[in-house]
């Protein structure tokens, strides 16, 4: 994967700071990928984005954040990969940055990536995000290992319970990516109306 390092002035994360939303209609919609450490966020990010990604420090911190662009069904999205975080109540500098990107950055879509093997433990964070009013799509990743462990997930029931779209993926083999892209576009269209 090509990684291009930009100077701060070219930092696309400038859109992660609060802004006046007037006159920004032409900007690509913003997708923020969040979740606990080691759940496959970065593999998912690489699956979604084209080759040109930017790695930069979040302004005023030593926390590296990666951003890039995804072209899905003719629409361009800005995608931001964040460091792992456990909740919206920050303890580490990484979590503080994650919270800022989520709350101040006004994402159009938040992909909450969780490990399907530990779904129950991870749902509390999903609910916290939904309660904060964030436009969440819940991504159950690492479905291959969950299936190996005999874990069965009722997606229809889960969607009813959390009332947001739920998609199962295996990031390492790109399984589920097409459905995830459809849900992203569907969510973006729904938000427009
Ligand atoms: N079996 C399996 N492994 C996966 C899957 N997705 C990611 N992984 C593996 O999980 C590990 C962590 O993946 P990353 O994408 O770095 O996870 P992350 O969430 O970005 O981790 P942090 O940036 O540390 O928070 C890697 O070894 C991946 O190859 C999956 O769907 N199935
Ligand atoms: Mg990562």
mmCIF file of C-alpha atoms and ligand atoms in Angstrom:
data_model
loop_
_atom_site.group_PDB
_atom_site.id
_atom_site.type_symbol
_atom_site.label_atom_id
_atom_site.label_comp_id
_atom_site.label_asym_id
_atom_site.label_seq_id
_atom_site.Cartn_x
_atom_site.Cartn_y
_atom_site.Cartn_z
ATOM 1 C CA UNK A 1 0.000 0.000 0.000
ATOM 2 C CA UNK A 2 1.301 3.428 -0.885
ATOM 3 C CA UNK A 3 1.432 5.808 2.013
ATOM 4 C CA UNK A 4 1.932 9.475 1.351
ATOM 5 C CA UNK A 5 2.968 11.747 4.164
ATOM 6 C CA UNK A 6 1.660 15.251 3.840
ATOM 7 C CA UNK A 7 2.604 18.439 5.594
ATOM 8 C CA UNK A 8 0.219 19.730 8.220
ATOM 9 C CA UNK A 9 -1.236 22.305 5.807
ATOM 10 C CA UNK A 10 -2.443 19.465 3.588
ATOM 11 C CA UNK A 11 -3.817 17.582 6.507
ATOM 12 C CA UNK A 12 -7.293 16.313 5.588
ATOM 13 C CA UNK A 13 -7.961 16.011 9.295
ATOM 14 C CA UNK A 14 -8.509 19.730 9.266
ATOM 15 C CA UNK A 15 -12.098 18.634 8.689
ATOM 16 C CA UNK A 16 -12.004 16.860 12.032
ATOM 17 C CA UNK A 17 -12.117 20.168 13.848
ATOM 18 C CA UNK A 18 -15.384 22.039 14.360
ATOM 19 C CA UNK A 19 -16.488 24.109 11.469
ATOM 20 C CA UNK A 20 -19.296 26.100 10.012
ATOM 21 C CA UNK A 21 -21.171 23.591 7.882
ATOM 22 C CA UNK A 22 -22.496 26.214 5.468
ATOM 23 C CA UNK A 23 -20.959 26.024 2.025
ATOM 24 C CA UNK A 24 -19.522 22.551 2.552
ATOM 25 C CA UNK A 25 -22.035 20.646 0.435
ATOM 26 C CA UNK A 26 -19.417 19.610 -2.118
ATOM 27 C CA UNK A 27 -17.158 17.992 0.449
ATOM 28 C CA UNK A 28 -17.113 14.204 0.377
ATOM 29 C CA UNK A 29 -19.108 12.602 3.149
ATOM 30 C CA UNK A 30 -16.987 11.559 6.084
ATOM 31 C CA UNK A 31 -16.723 8.005 7.403
ATOM 32 C CA UNK A 32 -14.971 7.485 10.739
ATOM 33 C CA UNK A 33 -13.861 3.970 11.685
ATOM 34 C CA UNK A 34 -13.715 3.336 15.404
ATOM 35 C CA UNK A 35 -13.607 0.462 17.846
ATOM 36 C CA UNK A 36 -11.513 -1.341 20.425
ATOM 37 C CA UNK A 37 -7.846 -2.046 19.657
ATOM 38 C CA UNK A 38 -7.065 -5.037 17.421
ATOM 39 C CA UNK A 39 -10.533 -5.598 15.957
ATOM 40 C CA UNK A 40 -9.483 -5.092 12.321
ATOM 41 C CA UNK A 41 -10.207 -1.377 11.829
ATOM 42 C CA UNK A 42 -7.083 -0.764 9.762
ATOM 43 C CA UNK A 43 -7.574 -3.814 7.537
ATOM 44 C CA UNK A 44 -11.135 -2.614 6.920
ATOM 45 C CA UNK A 45 -9.829 0.909 6.220
ATOM 46 C CA UNK A 46 -7.416 -0.499 3.621
ATOM 47 C CA UNK A 47 -10.227 -2.507 2.014
ATOM 48 C CA UNK A 48 -12.364 0.608 1.644
ATOM 49 C CA UNK A 49 -9.819 3.172 0.513
ATOM 50 C CA UNK A 50 -7.792 3.665 -2.629
ATOM 51 C CA UNK A 51 -3.981 3.638 -2.579
ATOM 52 C CA UNK A 52 -3.337 7.181 -1.517
ATOM 53 C CA UNK A 53 -3.613 7.525 2.203
ATOM 54 C CA UNK A 54 -2.347 10.187 4.530
ATOM 55 C CA UNK A 55 -0.779 9.471 7.887
ATOM 56 C CA UNK A 56 -0.513 12.521 10.101
ATOM 57 C CA UNK A 57 -0.456 13.497 13.731
ATOM 58 C CA UNK A 58 -3.777 14.749 15.015
ATOM 59 C CA UNK A 59 -3.193 18.494 15.516
ATOM 60 C CA UNK A 60 -1.374 19.211 18.761
ATOM 61 C CA UNK A 61 -0.812 15.555 19.638
ATOM 62 C CA UNK A 62 1.558 12.695 18.907
ATOM 63 C CA UNK A 63 -1.360 10.442 17.943
ATOM 64 C CA UNK A 64 -1.182 9.230 14.342
ATOM 65 C CA UNK A 65 -4.398 9.172 12.387
ATOM 66 C CA UNK A 66 -4.741 7.764 8.884
ATOM 67 C CA UNK A 67 -7.146 9.102 6.319
ATOM 68 C CA UNK A 68 -7.939 8.348 2.710
ATOM 69 C CA UNK A 69 -10.733 8.257 0.196
ATOM 70 C CA UNK A 70 -13.211 5.585 -0.802
ATOM 71 C CA UNK A 71 -15.103 5.654 -4.078
ATOM 72 C CA UNK A 72 -18.306 3.724 -3.589
ATOM 73 C CA UNK A 73 -20.915 3.494 -6.333
ATOM 74 C CA UNK A 74 -19.790 6.747 -7.890
ATOM 75 C CA UNK A 75 -19.683 8.670 -4.637
ATOM 76 C CA UNK A 76 -16.502 9.804 -2.902
ATOM 77 C CA UNK A 77 -16.144 9.449 0.856
ATOM 78 C CA UNK A 78 -13.370 10.627 3.135
ATOM 79 C CA UNK A 79 -12.427 7.759 5.453
ATOM 80 C CA UNK A 80 -10.613 8.217 8.759
ATOM 81 C CA UNK A 81 -9.041 5.325 10.675
ATOM 82 C CA UNK A 82 -8.665 6.005 14.384
ATOM 83 C CA UNK A 83 -6.551 4.456 17.141
ATOM 84 C CA UNK A 84 -8.298 1.858 19.291
ATOM 85 C CA UNK A 85 -10.581 3.167 22.027
ATOM 86 C CA UNK A 86 -12.818 1.534 24.633
ATOM 87 C CA UNK A 87 -15.404 4.207 25.333
ATOM 88 C CA UNK A 88 -16.371 7.803 24.746
ATOM 89 C CA UNK A 89 -14.965 8.675 28.158
ATOM 90 C CA UNK A 90 -11.324 9.136 27.303
ATOM 91 C CA UNK A 91 -8.477 7.916 29.469
ATOM 92 C CA UNK A 92 -5.580 7.752 27.026
ATOM 93 C CA UNK A 93 -4.433 10.419 24.565
ATOM 94 C CA UNK A 94 -5.543 8.083 21.738
ATOM 95 C CA UNK A 95 -9.050 7.960 23.195
ATOM 96 C CA UNK A 96 -9.132 11.739 23.564
ATOM 97 C CA UNK A 97 -8.263 12.064 19.884
ATOM 98 C CA UNK A 98 -10.844 9.420 18.967
ATOM 99 C CA UNK A 99 -13.512 11.319 20.889
ATOM 100 C CA UNK A 100 -12.580 14.614 19.198
ATOM 101 C CA UNK A 101 -12.745 13.050 15.741
ATOM 102 C CA UNK A 102 -16.160 11.617 16.582
ATOM 103 C CA UNK A 103 -17.761 14.539 18.380
ATOM 104 C CA UNK A 104 -16.165 17.592 16.790
ATOM 105 C CA UNK A 105 -15.546 16.090 13.354
ATOM 106 C CA UNK A 106 -19.259 15.608 12.601
ATOM 107 C CA UNK A 107 -18.921 12.329 10.693
ATOM 108 C CA UNK A 108 -21.659 11.370 8.264
ATOM 109 C CA UNK A 109 -21.160 7.694 9.075
ATOM 110 C CA UNK A 110 -19.438 5.989 12.005
ATOM 111 C CA UNK A 111 -18.336 2.412 11.403
ATOM 112 C CA UNK A 112 -18.161 0.818 14.823
ATOM 113 C CA UNK A 113 -15.994 -2.241 14.236
ATOM 114 C CA UNK A 114 -16.286 -4.981 16.838
ATOM 115 C CA UNK A 115 -14.875 -8.468 17.231
ATOM 116 C CA UNK A 116 -17.805 -10.789 16.526
ATOM 117 C CA UNK A 117 -16.383 -13.250 19.081
ATOM 118 C CA UNK A 118 -16.851 -10.723 21.886
ATOM 119 C CA UNK A 119 -20.031 -9.074 20.715
ATOM 120 C CA UNK A 120 -21.737 -8.881 24.092
ATOM 121 C CA UNK A 121 -18.768 -7.174 25.702
ATOM 122 C CA UNK A 122 -18.523 -4.670 22.875
ATOM 123 C CA UNK A 123 -22.168 -3.676 22.494
ATOM 124 C CA UNK A 124 -22.082 -1.254 25.433
ATOM 125 C CA UNK A 125 -19.798 1.008 23.415
ATOM 126 C CA UNK A 126 -22.106 0.731 20.381
ATOM 127 C CA UNK A 127 -25.029 1.875 22.513
ATOM 128 C CA UNK A 128 -22.959 4.738 23.907
ATOM 129 C CA UNK A 129 -22.238 5.900 20.353
ATOM 130 C CA UNK A 130 -25.883 5.641 19.320
ATOM 131 C CA UNK A 131 -26.988 7.528 22.432
ATOM 132 C CA UNK A 132 -24.506 10.265 21.566
ATOM 133 C CA UNK A 133 -26.505 10.706 18.353
ATOM 134 C CA UNK A 134 -23.785 9.385 16.060
ATOM 135 C CA UNK A 135 -24.789 7.808 12.712
ATOM 136 C CA UNK A 136 -23.545 4.314 13.506
ATOM 137 C CA UNK A 137 -23.220 1.233 11.313
ATOM 138 C CA UNK A 138 -22.244 -1.746 13.455
ATOM 139 C CA UNK A 139 -19.617 -3.929 11.766
ATOM 140 C CA UNK A 140 -19.188 -7.410 13.211
ATOM 141 C CA UNK A 141 -15.695 -8.276 12.016
ATOM 142 C CA UNK A 142 -13.646 -11.452 12.466
ATOM 143 C CA UNK A 143 -16.734 -13.487 11.597
ATOM 144 C CA UNK A 144 -14.457 -16.361 10.486
ATOM 145 C CA UNK A 145 -13.194 -16.957 14.007
ATOM 146 C CA UNK A 146 -16.648 -16.449 15.503
ATOM 147 C CA UNK A 147 -18.019 -19.114 13.146
ATOM 148 C CA UNK A 148 -15.142 -21.468 14.043
ATOM 149 C CA UNK A 149 -16.076 -21.061 17.688
ATOM 150 C CA UNK A 150 -19.673 -21.958 16.840
ATOM 151 C CA UNK A 151 -20.997 -18.506 17.680
ATOM 152 C CA UNK A 152 -24.296 -17.858 15.915
ATOM 153 C CA UNK A 153 -25.504 -14.294 15.473
ATOM 154 C CA UNK A 154 -29.075 -13.369 14.573
ATOM 155 C CA UNK A 155 -28.450 -10.279 12.465
ATOM 156 C CA UNK A 156 -32.128 -9.448 11.997
ATOM 157 C CA UNK A 157 -32.764 -9.507 15.730
ATOM 158 C CA UNK A 158 -29.594 -7.541 16.469
ATOM 159 C CA UNK A 159 -30.575 -4.853 13.945
ATOM 160 C CA UNK A 160 -33.965 -4.578 15.625
ATOM 161 C CA UNK A 161 -32.375 -4.287 19.058
ATOM 162 C CA UNK A 162 -29.791 -1.642 18.229
ATOM 163 C CA UNK A 163 -31.877 0.050 15.506
ATOM 164 C CA UNK A 164 -28.880 0.719 13.273
ATOM 165 C CA UNK A 165 -27.545 -1.268 10.280
ATOM 166 C CA UNK A 166 -25.471 -4.341 11.225
ATOM 167 C CA UNK A 167 -23.026 -5.968 8.789
ATOM 168 C CA UNK A 168 -20.830 -9.048 9.241
ATOM 169 C CA UNK A 169 -17.330 -8.995 7.724
ATOM 170 C CA UNK A 170 -14.085 -10.903 7.453
ATOM 171 C CA UNK A 171 -11.761 -8.013 6.678
ATOM 172 C CA UNK A 172 -8.779 -10.197 5.904
ATOM 173 C CA UNK A 173 -10.588 -11.916 3.011
ATOM 174 C CA UNK A 174 -12.790 -8.905 2.120
ATOM 175 C CA UNK A 175 -15.909 -10.963 2.815
ATOM 176 C CA UNK A 176 -18.900 -8.733 3.494
ATOM 177 C CA UNK A 177 -17.298 -5.651 1.976
ATOM 178 C CA UNK A 178 -19.853 -5.392 -0.847
ATOM 179 C CA UNK A 179 -22.729 -5.439 1.617
ATOM 180 C CA UNK A 180 -20.954 -2.939 3.855
ATOM 181 C CA UNK A 181 -20.482 -0.589 0.887
ATOM 182 C CA UNK A 182 -24.179 -0.907 0.021
ATOM 183 C CA UNK A 183 -25.150 -0.061 3.573
ATOM 184 C CA UNK A 184 -22.764 2.930 3.590
ATOM 185 C CA UNK A 185 -24.298 4.341 0.416
ATOM 186 C CA UNK A 186 -27.828 3.559 1.643
ATOM 187 C CA UNK A 187 -27.127 5.332 4.924
ATOM 188 C CA UNK A 188 -25.679 8.347 3.135
ATOM 189 C CA UNK A 189 -28.728 8.596 0.856
ATOM 190 C CA UNK A 190 -31.122 8.195 3.789
ATOM 191 C CA UNK A 191 -29.387 11.030 5.643
ATOM 192 C CA UNK A 192 -29.790 13.327 2.630
ATOM 193 C CA UNK A 193 -33.587 13.120 2.605
HETATM 194 N N1 LIG B 1 -9.187 -13.899 11.388
HETATM 195 C C1 LIG B 1 -9.357 -12.604 11.156
HETATM 196 N N2 LIG B 1 -8.382 -11.740 11.483
HETATM 197 C C2 LIG B 1 -8.579 -10.426 11.215
HETATM 198 C C3 LIG B 1 -9.761 -9.950 10.618
HETATM 199 N N3 LIG B 1 -9.657 -8.596 10.493
HETATM 200 C C4 LIG B 1 -8.460 -8.265 10.985
HETATM 201 N N4 LIG B 1 -7.798 -9.353 11.424
HETATM 202 C C5 LIG B 1 -6.463 -9.398 12.047
HETATM 203 O O1 LIG B 1 -6.533 -8.731 13.285
HETATM 204 C C6 LIG B 1 -5.299 -8.071 13.570
HETATM 205 C C7 LIG B 1 -5.560 -6.602 13.896
HETATM 206 O O2 LIG B 1 -5.989 -5.935 12.728
HETATM 207 P P1 LIG B 1 -5.882 -4.351 12.615
HETATM 208 O O3 LIG B 1 -6.603 -3.950 11.373
HETATM 209 O O4 LIG B 1 -4.504 -3.880 12.782
HETATM 210 O O5 LIG B 1 -6.717 -3.929 13.913
HETATM 211 P P2 LIG B 1 -7.006 -2.460 14.455
HETATM 212 O O6 LIG B 1 -8.398 -2.472 14.964
HETATM 213 O O7 LIG B 1 -6.681 -1.449 13.412
HETATM 214 O O8 LIG B 1 -5.994 -2.360 15.670
HETATM 215 P P3 LIG B 1 -5.478 -0.998 16.421
HETATM 216 O O9 LIG B 1 -5.092 -0.010 15.359
HETATM 217 O O10 LIG B 1 -4.346 -1.464 17.240
HETATM 218 O O11 LIG B 1 -6.610 -0.502 17.252
HETATM 219 C C8 LIG B 1 -4.421 -8.286 12.342
HETATM 220 O O12 LIG B 1 -3.549 -9.353 12.606
HETATM 221 C C9 LIG B 1 -5.414 -8.636 11.258
HETATM 222 O O13 LIG B 1 -4.851 -9.447 10.230
HETATM 223 C C10 LIG B 1 -10.798 -10.894 10.286
HETATM 224 O O14 LIG B 1 -11.889 -10.576 9.785
HETATM 225 N N5 LIG B 1 -10.525 -12.210 10.589
HETATM 226 MG MG1 LIG B 2 -5.368 0.177 13.425
#
